[in-house]
């Protein structure tokens, strides 16, 4: 497993690696760039394996897009979550655009119509300090650690540069019970917080008070308005500091003049609240009980907002609901054929799809086309610098 190979690196592939070949076998190589020649250490291999995996540990011929790693802890043999830290920011966006183009060509049989843009402030910060949520574990010595990529082993962190600076300082400066699970949160306008094994912490120790705060306040200020939210400290919220505003603007500008909107996989109501505040009748559907409770609180004084705690497919199938437009923000696996079959019966003229996986979006694009929905436009949003992840907002119109 420790064998070193000299490899010529080919195209990028979805998942944060590039493709190389060795004696006819495909090798997925992390920490490399297209066009490079590297010496790579095998991390997963076997005579019967369909493909091998490797980490580039020495660069023999470097790409002009290579830069010193912004997060050495996430380098070869290191933790996950920073697999593009050796790539310049413009090249990271080209990388993600290439992944989108390849996914659409392969799974939707068409070109990806948009590009990939940065979030406000990312270029100035070098793509760092953006995460307002981090999840780590405690190593044997109590230091914050993360799992080594594709491994159960943990590695103590020396830095966490993708986190908001105050959150990085808190997480790395605190000692925790060994093997504990830590959620760090940096809400908008508030001091960062820790939840350790489900218990809020304060001052470096568990906060045992019965009224220990478990919720955080968030504020979204966008070109369309300003809204306040409360979410569970361990609940879902967009991790990039600018993502909520960027995505709200993207969704509101695409929904247009629709009077009735279905907000599916709605989470804590990020889109429900501004959609309904604009005078629309909005039905929010979310299967996670905690997120649905958050949405109910966030929309309690917003006329026109209706919160439904239900599975999206089951709700659509059981109610036969109709709407002028749909906002669709499914999990990483996408909506899928069965959900899109029932979604098509809603009869919406527009579907605004917020996707966190290029392949899932491309597959669903083909499924929507089968039901008469044409992809009007799409935009990639680089809301996860230093990683291979990308958010995409796409508009589908009924032909």
C-alpha positions as YAML, in Angstrom:
chain: A
units: angstrom
residues:
- id: 1
  name: UNK
  ca: [0.00, 0.00, 0.00]
- id: 2
  name: UNK
  ca: [2.99, 2.32, 0.37]
- id: 3
  name: UNK
  ca: [4.13, 1.88, -3.23]
- id: 4
  name: UNK
  ca: [5.18, 5.05, -5.06]
- id: 5
  name: UNK
  ca: [4.22, 5.61, -8.68]
- id: 6
  name: UNK
  ca: [5.35, 8.27, -11.14]
- id: 7
  name: UNK
  ca: [2.21, 9.51, -12.87]
- id: 8
  name: UNK
  ca: [1.21, 11.99, -15.55]
- id: 9
  name: UNK
  ca: [-1.93, 13.71, -14.32]
- id: 10
  name: UNK
  ca: [-4.96, 14.04, -16.56]
- id: 11
  name: UNK
  ca: [-8.33, 15.76, -16.19]
- id: 12
  name: UNK
  ca: [-10.13, 16.63, -12.99]
- id: 13
  name: UNK
  ca: [-12.95, 14.38, -11.80]
- id: 14
  name: UNK
  ca: [-15.84, 14.90, -9.44]
- id: 15
  name: UNK
  ca: [-14.72, 14.26, -5.87]
- id: 16
  name: UNK
  ca: [-11.59, 16.39, -5.57]
- id: 17
  name: UNK
  ca: [-9.10, 14.27, -7.47]
- id: 18
  name: UNK
  ca: [-7.58, 14.05, -10.94]
- id: 19
  name: UNK
  ca: [-7.42, 11.02, -13.20]
- id: 20
  name: UNK
  ca: [-4.17, 9.29, -14.10]
- id: 21
  name: UNK
  ca: [-3.38, 5.90, -15.58]
- id: 22
  name: UNK
  ca: [-0.82, 3.31, -14.62]
- id: 23
  name: UNK
  ca: [-0.36, 0.25, -16.85]
- id: 24
  name: UNK
  ca: [-3.92, 0.68, -18.12]
- id: 25
  name: UNK
  ca: [-5.48, 1.08, -14.68]
- id: 26
  name: UNK
  ca: [-7.28, 4.25, -13.59]
- id: 27
  name: UNK
  ca: [-5.75, 6.00, -10.57]
- id: 28
  name: UNK
  ca: [-7.59, 8.78, -8.76]
- id: 29
  name: UNK
  ca: [-4.95, 11.18, -7.50]
- id: 30
  name: UNK
  ca: [-5.51, 13.82, -4.85]
- id: 31
  name: UNK
  ca: [-3.31, 16.87, -4.27]
- id: 32
  name: UNK
  ca: [-2.36, 17.05, -7.95]
- id: 33
  name: UNK
  ca: [-3.32, 19.26, -10.90]
- id: 34
  name: UNK
  ca: [-3.97, 18.50, -14.57]
- id: 35
  name: UNK
  ca: [-0.78, 18.42, -16.63]
- id: 36
  name: UNK
  ca: [1.51, 17.73, -13.70]
- id: 37
  name: UNK
  ca: [3.97, 14.88, -13.33]
- id: 38
  name: UNK
  ca: [4.00, 13.65, -9.75]
- id: 39
  name: UNK
  ca: [5.28, 10.91, -7.54]
- id: 40
  name: UNK
  ca: [2.18, 9.51, -5.83]
- id: 41
  name: UNK
  ca: [1.77, 7.16, -2.90]
- id: 42
  name: UNK
  ca: [-0.96, 4.54, -3.27]
- id: 43
  name: UNK
  ca: [-3.60, 4.79, -0.55]
- id: 44
  name: UNK
  ca: [-6.06, 2.20, -1.88]
- id: 45
  name: UNK
  ca: [-5.01, -0.51, -4.29]
- id: 46
  name: UNK
  ca: [-5.44, -4.18, -5.07]
- id: 47
  name: UNK
  ca: [-4.96, -6.54, -7.94]
- id: 48
  name: UNK
  ca: [-8.71, -6.95, -8.33]
- id: 49
  name: UNK
  ca: [-9.61, -3.30, -7.73]
- id: 50
  name: UNK
  ca: [-11.35, -1.48, -10.57]
- id: 51
  name: UNK
  ca: [-9.38, 1.66, -9.75]
- id: 52
  name: UNK
  ca: [-6.67, 2.78, -7.38]
- id: 53
  name: UNK
  ca: [-6.37, 5.88, -5.24]
- id: 54
  name: UNK
  ca: [-3.21, 7.82, -4.47]
- id: 55
  name: UNK
  ca: [-1.88, 11.03, -2.93]
- id: 56
  name: UNK
  ca: [0.65, 13.13, -4.82]
- id: 57
  name: UNK
  ca: [3.58, 13.42, -2.40]
- id: 58
  name: UNK
  ca: [6.21, 14.94, -4.73]
- id: 59
  name: UNK
  ca: [5.70, 17.24, -7.69]
- id: 60
  name: UNK
  ca: [8.18, 16.59, -10.50]
- id: 61
  name: UNK
  ca: [6.61, 18.97, -13.03]
- id: 62
  name: UNK
  ca: [4.29, 21.56, -11.51]
- id: 63
  name: UNK
  ca: [1.24, 23.28, -12.96]
- id: 64
  name: UNK
  ca: [1.30, 27.09, -13.06]
- id: 65
  name: UNK
  ca: [-1.94, 26.89, -11.06]
- id: 66
  name: UNK
  ca: [-0.19, 25.28, -8.07]
- id: 67
  name: UNK
  ca: [0.32, 27.43, -4.97]
- id: 68
  name: UNK
  ca: [1.70, 26.66, -1.49]
- id: 69
  name: UNK
  ca: [-0.99, 24.84, 0.43]
- id: 70
  name: UNK
  ca: [-3.28, 27.14, 2.40]
- id: 71
  name: UNK
  ca: [-3.95, 24.27, 4.83]
- id: 72
  name: UNK
  ca: [-1.06, 21.79, 5.24]
- id: 73
  name: UNK
  ca: [-3.11, 19.65, 7.68]
- id: 74
  name: UNK
  ca: [-5.30, 18.75, 4.70]
- id: 75
  name: UNK
  ca: [-2.36, 17.78, 2.47]
- id: 76
  name: UNK
  ca: [-1.23, 14.26, 1.48]
- id: 77
  name: UNK
  ca: [-2.08, 11.80, 4.23]
- id: 78
  name: UNK
  ca: [-3.99, 14.52, 6.06]
- id: 79
  name: UNK
  ca: [-7.57, 15.36, 6.93]
- id: 80
  name: UNK
  ca: [-10.43, 15.77, 4.52]
- id: 81
  name: UNK
  ca: [-12.08, 19.08, 3.81]
- id: 82
  name: UNK
  ca: [-9.26, 20.98, 2.10]
- id: 83
  name: UNK
  ca: [-8.39, 18.93, -0.96]
- id: 84
  name: UNK
  ca: [-7.95, 21.96, -3.23]
- id: 85
  name: UNK
  ca: [-5.84, 24.04, -0.85]
- id: 86
  name: UNK
  ca: [-2.87, 23.68, -3.23]
- id: 87
  name: UNK
  ca: [-4.80, 25.23, -6.14]
- id: 88
  name: UNK
  ca: [-5.03, 28.97, -6.88]
- id: 89
  name: UNK
  ca: [-8.51, 30.41, -6.40]
- id: 90
  name: UNK
  ca: [-9.12, 31.14, -10.11]
- id: 91
  name: UNK
  ca: [-8.02, 27.60, -10.93]
- id: 92
  name: UNK
  ca: [-10.31, 26.17, -8.25]
- id: 93
  name: UNK
  ca: [-13.24, 27.79, -10.02]
- id: 94
  name: UNK
  ca: [-12.09, 26.51, -13.41]
- id: 95
  name: UNK
  ca: [-11.75, 23.06, -11.79]
- id: 96
  name: UNK
  ca: [-15.36, 23.21, -10.58]
- id: 97
  name: UNK
  ca: [-16.58, 24.53, -13.91]
- id: 98
  name: UNK
  ca: [-14.88, 21.59, -15.63]
- id: 99
  name: UNK
  ca: [-16.65, 19.20, -13.25]
- id: 100
  name: UNK
  ca: [-20.02, 20.82, -14.02]
- id: 101
  name: UNK
  ca: [-19.37, 20.66, -17.75]
- id: 102
  name: UNK
  ca: [-18.35, 17.00, -17.60]
- id: 103
  name: UNK
  ca: [-21.36, 16.08, -15.45]
- id: 104
  name: UNK
  ca: [-23.81, 17.78, -17.80]
- id: 105
  name: UNK
  ca: [-22.22, 16.29, -20.90]
- id: 106
  name: UNK
  ca: [-22.31, 12.79, -19.40]
- id: 107
  name: UNK
  ca: [-25.63, 12.73, -17.53]
- id: 108
  name: UNK
  ca: [-27.76, 15.44, -19.18]
- id: 109
  name: UNK
  ca: [-26.37, 15.18, -22.73]
- id: 110
  name: UNK
  ca: [-26.02, 18.94, -22.99]
- id: 111
  name: UNK
  ca: [-23.65, 21.79, -22.20]
- id: 112
  name: UNK
  ca: [-23.61, 23.44, -18.80]
- id: 113
  name: UNK
  ca: [-24.84, 26.97, -19.65]
- id: 114
  name: UNK
  ca: [-23.21, 29.01, -16.87]
- id: 115
  name: UNK
  ca: [-19.91, 29.75, -15.18]
- id: 116
  name: UNK
  ca: [-18.66, 29.69, -11.59]
- id: 117
  name: UNK
  ca: [-18.47, 32.85, -9.50]
- id: 118
  name: UNK
  ca: [-16.96, 33.67, -6.12]
- id: 119
  name: UNK
  ca: [-18.83, 34.81, -3.04]
- id: 120
  name: UNK
  ca: [-18.29, 38.41, -1.94]
- id: 121
  name: UNK
  ca: [-15.06, 38.89, -0.02]
- id: 122
  name: UNK
  ca: [-13.51, 35.51, -0.82]
- id: 123
  name: UNK
  ca: [-10.81, 36.84, -3.13]
- id: 124
  name: UNK
  ca: [-9.82, 39.45, -0.56]
- id: 125
  name: UNK
  ca: [-9.57, 36.76, 2.16]
- id: 126
  name: UNK
  ca: [-7.78, 34.29, -0.09]
- id: 127
  name: UNK
  ca: [-10.69, 31.85, 0.12]
- id: 128
  name: UNK
  ca: [-10.17, 31.43, 3.88]
- id: 129
  name: UNK
  ca: [-12.05, 32.28, 7.06]
- id: 130
  name: UNK
  ca: [-15.48, 31.69, 5.54]
- id: 131
  name: UNK
  ca: [-16.96, 28.77, 7.48]
- id: 132
  name: UNK
  ca: [-19.39, 29.61, 10.25]
- id: 133
  name: UNK
  ca: [-19.95, 25.94, 11.07]
- id: 134
  name: UNK
  ca: [-17.27, 23.32, 11.70]
- id: 135
  name: UNK
  ca: [-17.46, 19.75, 12.97]
- id: 136
  name: UNK
  ca: [-14.43, 18.18, 14.61]
- id: 137
  name: UNK
  ca: [-13.63, 15.38, 17.02]
- id: 138
  name: UNK
  ca: [-11.34, 15.32, 20.03]
- id: 139
  name: UNK
  ca: [-8.15, 13.31, 19.80]
- id: 140
  name: UNK
  ca: [-6.71, 11.26, 22.68]
- id: 141
  name: UNK
  ca: [-5.05, 14.38, 24.09]
- id: 142
  name: UNK
  ca: [-8.27, 16.41, 23.93]
- id: 143
  name: UNK
  ca: [-7.13, 18.58, 21.03]
- id: 144
  name: UNK
  ca: [-9.48, 19.33, 18.16]
- id: 145
  name: UNK
  ca: [-8.90, 16.81, 15.37]
- id: 146
  name: UNK
  ca: [-10.45, 15.58, 12.15]
- id: 147
  name: UNK
  ca: [-10.55, 12.24, 10.44]
- id: 148
  name: UNK
  ca: [-7.87, 11.46, 7.92]
- id: 149
  name: UNK
  ca: [-9.39, 11.28, 4.45]
- id: 150
  name: UNK
  ca: [-11.21, 7.95, 3.93]
- id: 151
  name: UNK
  ca: [-9.97, 6.68, 7.28]
- id: 152
  name: UNK
  ca: [-11.10, 6.21, 10.86]
- id: 153
  name: UNK
  ca: [-7.81, 7.59, 12.09]
- id: 154
  name: UNK
  ca: [-7.83, 11.10, 13.51]
- id: 155
  name: UNK
  ca: [-5.23, 13.84, 13.15]
- id: 156
  name: UNK
  ca: [-4.87, 16.76, 15.56]
- id: 157
  name: UNK
  ca: [-5.28, 20.14, 13.89]
- id: 158
  name: UNK
  ca: [-2.58, 22.79, 13.99]
- id: 159
  name: UNK
  ca: [-4.75, 25.23, 12.05]
- id: 160
  name: UNK
  ca: [-8.30, 25.47, 10.73]
- id: 161
  name: UNK
  ca: [-7.96, 28.34, 8.27]
- id: 162
  name: UNK
  ca: [-11.25, 27.85, 6.44]
- id: 163
  name: UNK
  ca: [-13.14, 28.62, 9.66]
- id: 164
  name: UNK
  ca: [-14.13, 32.11, 10.75]
- id: 165
  name: UNK
  ca: [-11.10, 33.40, 12.71]
- id: 166
  name: UNK
  ca: [-12.89, 33.65, 16.07]
- id: 167
  name: UNK
  ca: [-14.28, 30.14, 15.60]
- id: 168
  name: UNK
  ca: [-10.86, 28.75, 14.69]
- id: 169
  name: UNK
  ca: [-9.38, 30.32, 17.82]
- id: 170
  name: UNK
  ca: [-12.11, 28.89, 20.05]
- id: 171
  name: UNK
  ca: [-12.01, 25.38, 18.60]
- id: 172
  name: UNK
  ca: [-8.22, 25.05, 18.59]
- id: 173
  name: UNK
  ca: [-7.81, 26.75, 21.95]
- id: 174
  name: UNK
  ca: [-10.17, 24.45, 23.87]
- id: 175
  name: UNK
  ca: [-9.43, 21.01, 25.27]
- id: 176
  name: UNK
  ca: [-12.24, 18.48, 25.09]
- id: 177
  name: UNK
  ca: [-12.97, 15.00, 26.45]
- id: 178
  name: UNK
  ca: [-11.17, 12.44, 24.31]
- id: 179
  name: UNK
  ca: [-13.24, 11.10, 21.38]
- id: 180
  name: UNK
  ca: [-15.98, 13.69, 21.87]
- id: 181
  name: UNK
  ca: [-17.88, 15.15, 18.93]
- id: 182
  name: UNK
  ca: [-17.70, 18.95, 18.66]
- id: 183
  name: UNK
  ca: [-19.89, 21.33, 16.69]
- id: 184
  name: UNK
  ca: [-18.57, 24.88, 16.44]
- id: 185
  name: UNK
  ca: [-20.86, 27.71, 15.35]
- id: 186
  name: UNK
  ca: [-20.12, 31.37, 14.58]
- id: 187
  name: UNK
  ca: [-23.51, 33.07, 14.23]
- id: 188
  name: UNK
  ca: [-23.83, 36.41, 12.51]
- id: 189
  name: UNK
  ca: [-23.09, 39.16, 15.02]
- id: 190
  name: UNK
  ca: [-22.62, 36.82, 17.99]
- id: 191
  name: UNK
  ca: [-19.66, 35.20, 19.73]
- id: 192
  name: UNK
  ca: [-18.88, 31.67, 18.54]
- id: 193
  name: UNK
  ca: [-20.37, 28.74, 20.42]
- id: 194
  name: UNK
  ca: [-19.53, 25.10, 21.05]
- id: 195
  name: UNK
  ca: [-21.76, 22.06, 21.45]
- id: 196
  name: UNK
  ca: [-19.91, 18.97, 22.67]
- id: 197
  name: UNK
  ca: [-21.62, 15.59, 22.49]
- id: 198
  name: UNK
  ca: [-24.94, 17.42, 22.33]
- id: 199
  name: UNK
  ca: [-24.26, 19.64, 25.37]
- id: 200
  name: UNK
  ca: [-23.68, 23.40, 25.06]
- id: 201
  name: UNK
  ca: [-20.32, 24.58, 26.38]
- id: 202
  name: UNK
  ca: [-19.41, 27.90, 27.91]
- id: 203
  name: UNK
  ca: [-16.02, 29.05, 29.19]
- id: 204
  name: UNK
  ca: [-14.32, 25.80, 28.22]
- id: 205
  name: UNK
  ca: [-16.68, 23.49, 30.11]
- id: 206
  name: UNK
  ca: [-20.18, 22.04, 29.83]
- id: 207
  name: UNK
  ca: [-23.01, 24.49, 30.49]
- id: 208
  name: UNK
  ca: [-25.28, 22.38, 32.70]
- id: 209
  name: UNK
  ca: [-27.94, 25.02, 33.22]
- id: 210
  name: UNK
  ca: [-31.42, 23.87, 32.27]
- id: 211
  name: UNK
  ca: [-31.82, 27.06, 30.24]
- id: 212
  name: UNK
  ca: [-28.43, 26.87, 28.54]
- id: 213
  name: UNK
  ca: [-28.97, 28.43, 25.10]
- id: 214
  name: UNK
  ca: [-29.21, 25.94, 22.26]
- id: 215
  name: UNK
  ca: [-30.28, 28.35, 19.54]
- id: 216
  name: UNK
  ca: [-28.34, 30.97, 17.61]
- id: 217
  name: UNK
  ca: [-29.54, 34.06, 15.79]
- id: 218
  name: UNK
  ca: [-28.71, 34.66, 12.15]
- id: 219
  name: UNK
  ca: [-29.25, 37.78, 10.05]
- id: 220
  name: UNK
  ca: [-29.50, 37.72, 6.27]
- id: 221
  name: UNK
  ca: [-29.00, 41.03, 4.50]
- id: 222
  name: UNK
  ca: [-29.46, 40.89, 0.74]
- id: 223
  name: UNK
  ca: [-30.32, 43.12, -2.17]
- id: 224
  name: UNK
  ca: [-33.96, 42.13, -1.67]
- id: 225
  name: UNK
  ca: [-34.25, 42.88, 2.05]
- id: 226
  name: UNK
  ca: [-33.20, 41.88, 5.55]
- id: 227
  name: UNK
  ca: [-34.51, 38.98, 7.63]
- id: 228
  name: UNK
  ca: [-33.80, 37.43, 11.01]
- id: 229
  name: UNK
  ca: [-33.69, 33.72, 11.84]
- id: 230
  name: UNK
  ca: [-33.15, 31.47, 14.82]
- id: 231
  name: UNK
  ca: [-31.71, 27.99, 14.30]
- id: 232
  name: UNK
  ca: [-30.61, 25.17, 16.53]
- id: 233
  name: UNK
  ca: [-26.87, 25.33, 17.14]
- id: 234
  name: UNK
  ca: [-26.58, 21.81, 15.71]
- id: 235
  name: UNK
  ca: [-29.15, 22.37, 12.99]
- id: 236
  name: UNK
  ca: [-28.51, 22.96, 9.31]
- id: 237
  name: UNK
  ca: [-27.55, 26.42, 8.08]
- id: 238
  name: UNK
  ca: [-25.40, 27.39, 5.11]
- id: 239
  name: UNK
  ca: [-21.78, 27.28, 6.24]
- id: 240
  name: UNK
  ca: [-20.29, 30.12, 4.17]
- id: 241
  name: UNK
  ca: [-20.77, 33.48, 5.85]
- id: 242
  name: UNK
  ca: [-22.11, 34.99, 2.60]
- id: 243
  name: UNK
  ca: [-24.05, 31.96, 1.36]
- id: 244
  name: UNK
  ca: [-27.46, 32.77, 2.87]
- id: 245
  name: UNK
  ca: [-27.58, 36.22, 1.25]
- id: 246
  name: UNK
  ca: [-26.13, 35.01, -2.05]
- id: 247
  name: UNK
  ca: [-28.62, 32.16, -2.31]
- id: 248
  name: UNK
  ca: [-31.63, 34.23, -1.22]
- id: 249
  name: UNK
  ca: [-30.81, 36.79, -3.91]
- id: 250
  name: UNK
  ca: [-30.36, 34.02, -6.48]
- id: 251
  name: UNK
  ca: [-33.68, 32.38, -5.62]
- id: 252
  name: UNK
  ca: [-35.78, 35.55, -5.35]
- id: 253
  name: UNK
  ca: [-34.51, 36.89, -8.67]
- id: 254
  name: UNK
  ca: [-35.40, 33.60, -10.40]
- id: 255
  name: UNK
  ca: [-38.84, 32.99, -8.89]
- id: 256
  name: UNK
  ca: [-40.05, 36.22, -10.46]
- id: 257
  name: UNK
  ca: [-43.72, 37.18, -10.20]
- id: 258
  name: UNK
  ca: [-45.01, 33.79, -9.05]
- id: 259
  name: UNK
  ca: [-47.82, 34.23, -6.50]
- id: 260
  name: UNK
  ca: [-47.83, 30.69, -5.09]
- id: 261
  name: UNK
  ca: [-44.57, 28.89, -4.33]
- id: 262
  name: UNK
  ca: [-43.65, 25.46, -3.00]
- id: 263
  name: UNK
  ca: [-40.39, 25.54, -1.02]
- id: 264
  name: UNK
  ca: [-39.28, 21.89, -0.97]
- id: 265
  name: UNK
  ca: [-36.57, 20.53, 1.34]
- id: 266
  name: UNK
  ca: [-36.97, 23.93, 2.97]
- id: 267
  name: UNK
  ca: [-34.80, 23.48, 6.06]
- id: 268
  name: UNK
  ca: [-35.12, 26.28, 8.62]
- id: 269
  name: UNK
  ca: [-36.94, 28.53, 6.17]
- id: 270
  name: UNK
  ca: [-34.04, 30.39, 4.58]
- id: 271
  name: UNK
  ca: [-36.05, 30.88, 1.38]
- id: 272
  name: UNK
  ca: [-39.55, 30.54, 2.85]
- id: 273
  name: UNK
  ca: [-39.31, 33.71, 4.93]
- id: 274
  name: UNK
  ca: [-38.19, 36.17, 2.21]
- id: 275
  name: UNK
  ca: [-40.47, 34.56, -0.38]
- id: 276
  name: UNK
  ca: [-43.51, 34.97, 1.85]
- id: 277
  name: UNK
  ca: [-42.40, 38.41, 3.11]
- id: 278
  name: UNK
  ca: [-42.63, 39.53, -0.52]
- id: 279
  name: UNK
  ca: [-46.38, 38.87, -0.55]
- id: 280
  name: UNK
  ca: [-46.39, 35.33, -1.95]
- id: 281
  name: UNK
  ca: [-48.26, 32.34, -0.62]
- id: 282
  name: UNK
  ca: [-45.49, 29.88, 0.29]
- id: 283
  name: UNK
  ca: [-45.73, 26.29, 1.49]
- id: 284
  name: UNK
  ca: [-42.54, 25.07, 3.17]
- id: 285
  name: UNK
  ca: [-42.01, 21.30, 3.22]
- id: 286
  name: UNK
  ca: [-39.23, 19.73, 5.31]
- id: 287
  name: UNK
  ca: [-38.85, 16.19, 6.67]
- id: 288
  name: UNK
  ca: [-36.32, 16.91, 9.44]
- id: 289
  name: UNK
  ca: [-38.24, 17.64, 12.64]
- id: 290
  name: UNK
  ca: [-35.68, 20.02, 14.11]
- id: 291
  name: UNK
  ca: [-35.37, 22.06, 10.92]
- id: 292
  name: UNK
  ca: [-39.15, 22.16, 10.52]
- id: 293
  name: UNK
  ca: [-39.52, 23.50, 14.08]
- id: 294
  name: UNK
  ca: [-36.95, 26.18, 13.27]
- id: 295
  name: UNK
  ca: [-38.88, 27.11, 10.13]
- id: 296
  name: UNK
  ca: [-42.11, 27.39, 12.09]
- id: 297
  name: UNK
  ca: [-40.48, 29.79, 14.55]
- id: 298
  name: UNK
  ca: [-38.82, 31.82, 11.81]
- id: 299
  name: UNK
  ca: [-42.03, 32.21, 9.82]
- id: 300
  name: UNK
  ca: [-44.51, 32.55, 12.68]
- id: 301
  name: UNK
  ca: [-45.18, 36.25, 12.02]
- id: 302
  name: UNK
  ca: [-44.87, 36.14, 8.23]
- id: 303
  name: UNK
  ca: [-48.28, 36.19, 6.50]
- id: 304
  name: UNK
  ca: [-48.56, 33.75, 3.66]
- id: 305
  name: UNK
  ca: [-46.08, 31.19, 4.99]
- id: 306
  name: UNK
  ca: [-47.33, 27.68, 5.73]
- id: 307
  name: UNK
  ca: [-44.94, 25.18, 7.34]
- id: 308
  name: UNK
  ca: [-45.40, 21.46, 6.71]
- id: 309
  name: UNK
  ca: [-43.31, 18.79, 8.45]
- id: 310
  name: UNK
  ca: [-43.37, 15.96, 5.91]
- id: 311
  name: UNK
  ca: [-41.39, 13.96, 3.41]
- id: 312
  name: UNK
  ca: [-41.38, 15.90, 0.15]
- id: 313
  name: UNK
  ca: [-42.38, 13.04, -2.14]
- id: 314
  name: UNK
  ca: [-45.07, 11.76, 0.20]
- id: 315
  name: UNK
  ca: [-46.50, 15.28, 0.61]
- id: 316
  name: UNK
  ca: [-46.68, 15.89, -3.14]
- id: 317
  name: UNK
  ca: [-48.15, 12.47, -3.79]
- id: 318
  name: UNK
  ca: [-50.81, 12.75, -1.07]
- id: 319
  name: UNK
  ca: [-51.95, 16.34, -1.55]
- id: 320
  name: UNK
  ca: [-51.92, 16.95, -5.30]
- id: 321
  name: UNK
  ca: [-50.89, 20.52, -4.48]
- id: 322
  name: UNK
  ca: [-50.34, 23.03, -7.29]
- id: 323
  name: UNK
  ca: [-48.13, 26.14, -7.44]
- id: 324
  name: UNK
  ca: [-46.86, 28.76, -9.85]
- id: 325
  name: UNK
  ca: [-43.23, 28.07, -8.96]
- id: 326
  name: UNK
  ca: [-41.18, 25.56, -7.00]
- id: 327
  name: UNK
  ca: [-37.96, 26.11, -5.10]
- id: 328
  name: UNK
  ca: [-36.16, 22.78, -4.93]
- id: 329
  name: UNK
  ca: [-33.19, 22.39, -2.58]
- id: 330
  name: UNK
  ca: [-32.70, 18.62, -2.21]
- id: 331
  name: UNK
  ca: [-29.93, 16.77, -0.34]
- id: 332
  name: UNK
  ca: [-26.67, 15.86, -2.03]
- id: 333
  name: UNK
  ca: [-28.24, 12.83, -3.69]
- id: 334
  name: UNK
  ca: [-30.63, 15.08, -5.63]
- id: 335
  name: UNK
  ca: [-34.38, 14.82, -6.07]
- id: 336
  name: UNK
  ca: [-34.37, 11.61, -8.10]
- id: 337
  name: UNK
  ca: [-36.79, 10.07, -10.56]
- id: 338
  name: UNK
  ca: [-39.66, 9.19, -8.20]
- id: 339
  name: UNK
  ca: [-39.79, 12.65, -6.63]
- id: 340
  name: UNK
  ca: [-39.54, 14.41, -10.00]
- id: 341
  name: UNK
  ca: [-42.39, 12.23, -11.32]
- id: 342
  name: UNK
  ca: [-44.73, 13.59, -8.64]
- id: 343
  name: UNK
  ca: [-43.19, 17.08, -8.78]
- id: 344
  name: UNK
  ca: [-44.13, 17.35, -12.46]
- id: 345
  name: UNK
  ca: [-47.81, 17.00, -11.46]
- id: 346
  name: UNK
  ca: [-47.62, 20.26, -9.49]
- id: 347
  name: UNK
  ca: [-47.80, 22.09, -12.82]
- id: 348
  name: UNK
  ca: [-45.38, 24.86, -11.85]
- id: 349
  name: UNK
  ca: [-44.28, 27.13, -14.65]
- id: 350
  name: UNK
  ca: [-40.83, 27.54, -13.10]
- id: 351
  name: UNK
  ca: [-38.58, 25.40, -10.93]
- id: 352
  name: UNK
  ca: [-35.63, 27.04, -9.20]
- id: 353
  name: UNK
  ca: [-33.21, 24.25, -8.27]
- id: 354
  name: UNK
  ca: [-30.51, 24.82, -5.63]
- id: 355
  name: UNK
  ca: [-28.02, 21.97, -5.99]
- id: 356
  name: UNK
  ca: [-25.01, 20.97, -3.92]
- id: 357
  name: UNK
  ca: [-23.86, 18.14, -6.22]
- id: 358
  name: UNK
  ca: [-23.09, 18.56, -9.94]
- id: 359
  name: UNK
  ca: [-23.82, 14.96, -10.91]
- id: 360
  name: UNK
  ca: [-27.15, 14.89, -9.06]
- id: 361
  name: UNK
  ca: [-28.16, 18.16, -10.73]
- id: 362
  name: UNK
  ca: [-27.20, 16.86, -14.18]
- id: 363
  name: UNK
  ca: [-29.17, 13.65, -13.67]
- id: 364
  name: UNK
  ca: [-32.20, 15.59, -12.46]
- id: 365
  name: UNK
  ca: [-31.85, 17.96, -15.43]
- id: 366
  name: UNK
  ca: [-32.36, 15.00, -17.75]
- id: 367
  name: UNK
  ca: [-35.33, 13.78, -15.69]
- id: 368
  name: UNK
  ca: [-36.96, 17.22, -15.71]
- id: 369
  name: UNK
  ca: [-36.45, 17.47, -19.47]
- id: 370
  name: UNK
  ca: [-38.40, 14.22, -19.83]
- id: 371
  name: UNK
  ca: [-41.33, 15.99, -18.11]
- id: 372
  name: UNK
  ca: [-41.10, 19.04, -20.35]
- id: 373
  name: UNK
  ca: [-38.95, 21.31, -18.20]
- id: 374
  name: UNK
  ca: [-36.18, 23.05, -20.12]
- id: 375
  name: UNK
  ca: [-33.05, 24.33, -18.41]
- id: 376
  name: UNK
  ca: [-33.20, 28.09, -18.97]
- id: 377
  name: UNK
  ca: [-29.98, 29.07, -17.19]
- id: 378
  name: UNK
  ca: [-27.62, 27.97, -14.41]
- id: 379
  name: UNK
  ca: [-24.92, 29.54, -12.27]
- id: 380
  name: UNK
  ca: [-22.20, 27.85, -10.26]
- id: 381
  name: UNK
  ca: [-21.42, 29.47, -6.91]
- id: 382
  name: UNK
  ca: [-18.10, 28.76, -5.23]
- id: 383
  name: UNK
  ca: [-19.38, 28.68, -1.65]
- id: 384
  name: UNK
  ca: [-16.84, 26.07, -0.49]
- id: 385
  name: UNK
  ca: [-13.34, 27.36, -1.36]
- id: 386
  name: UNK
  ca: [-10.45, 24.94, -0.82]
- id: 387
  name: UNK
  ca: [-12.80, 21.99, -1.37]
- id: 388
  name: UNK
  ca: [-14.28, 20.31, -4.45]
- id: 389
  name: UNK
  ca: [-17.83, 21.16, -3.39]
- id: 390
  name: UNK
  ca: [-19.89, 23.64, -5.36]
- id: 391
  name: UNK
  ca: [-23.40, 25.06, -5.12]
- id: 392
  name: UNK
  ca: [-25.37, 25.60, -8.33]
- id: 393
  name: UNK
  ca: [-28.62, 27.48, -8.87]
- id: 394
  name: UNK
  ca: [-30.57, 26.55, -12.01]
- id: 395
  name: UNK
  ca: [-33.86, 27.69, -13.51]
- id: 396
  name: UNK
  ca: [-36.19, 25.29, -15.35]
- id: 397
  name: UNK
  ca: [-39.23, 26.47, -17.30]
- id: 398
  name: UNK
  ca: [-42.19, 24.46, -18.49]
- id: 399
  name: UNK
  ca: [-42.24, 24.28, -22.28]
...
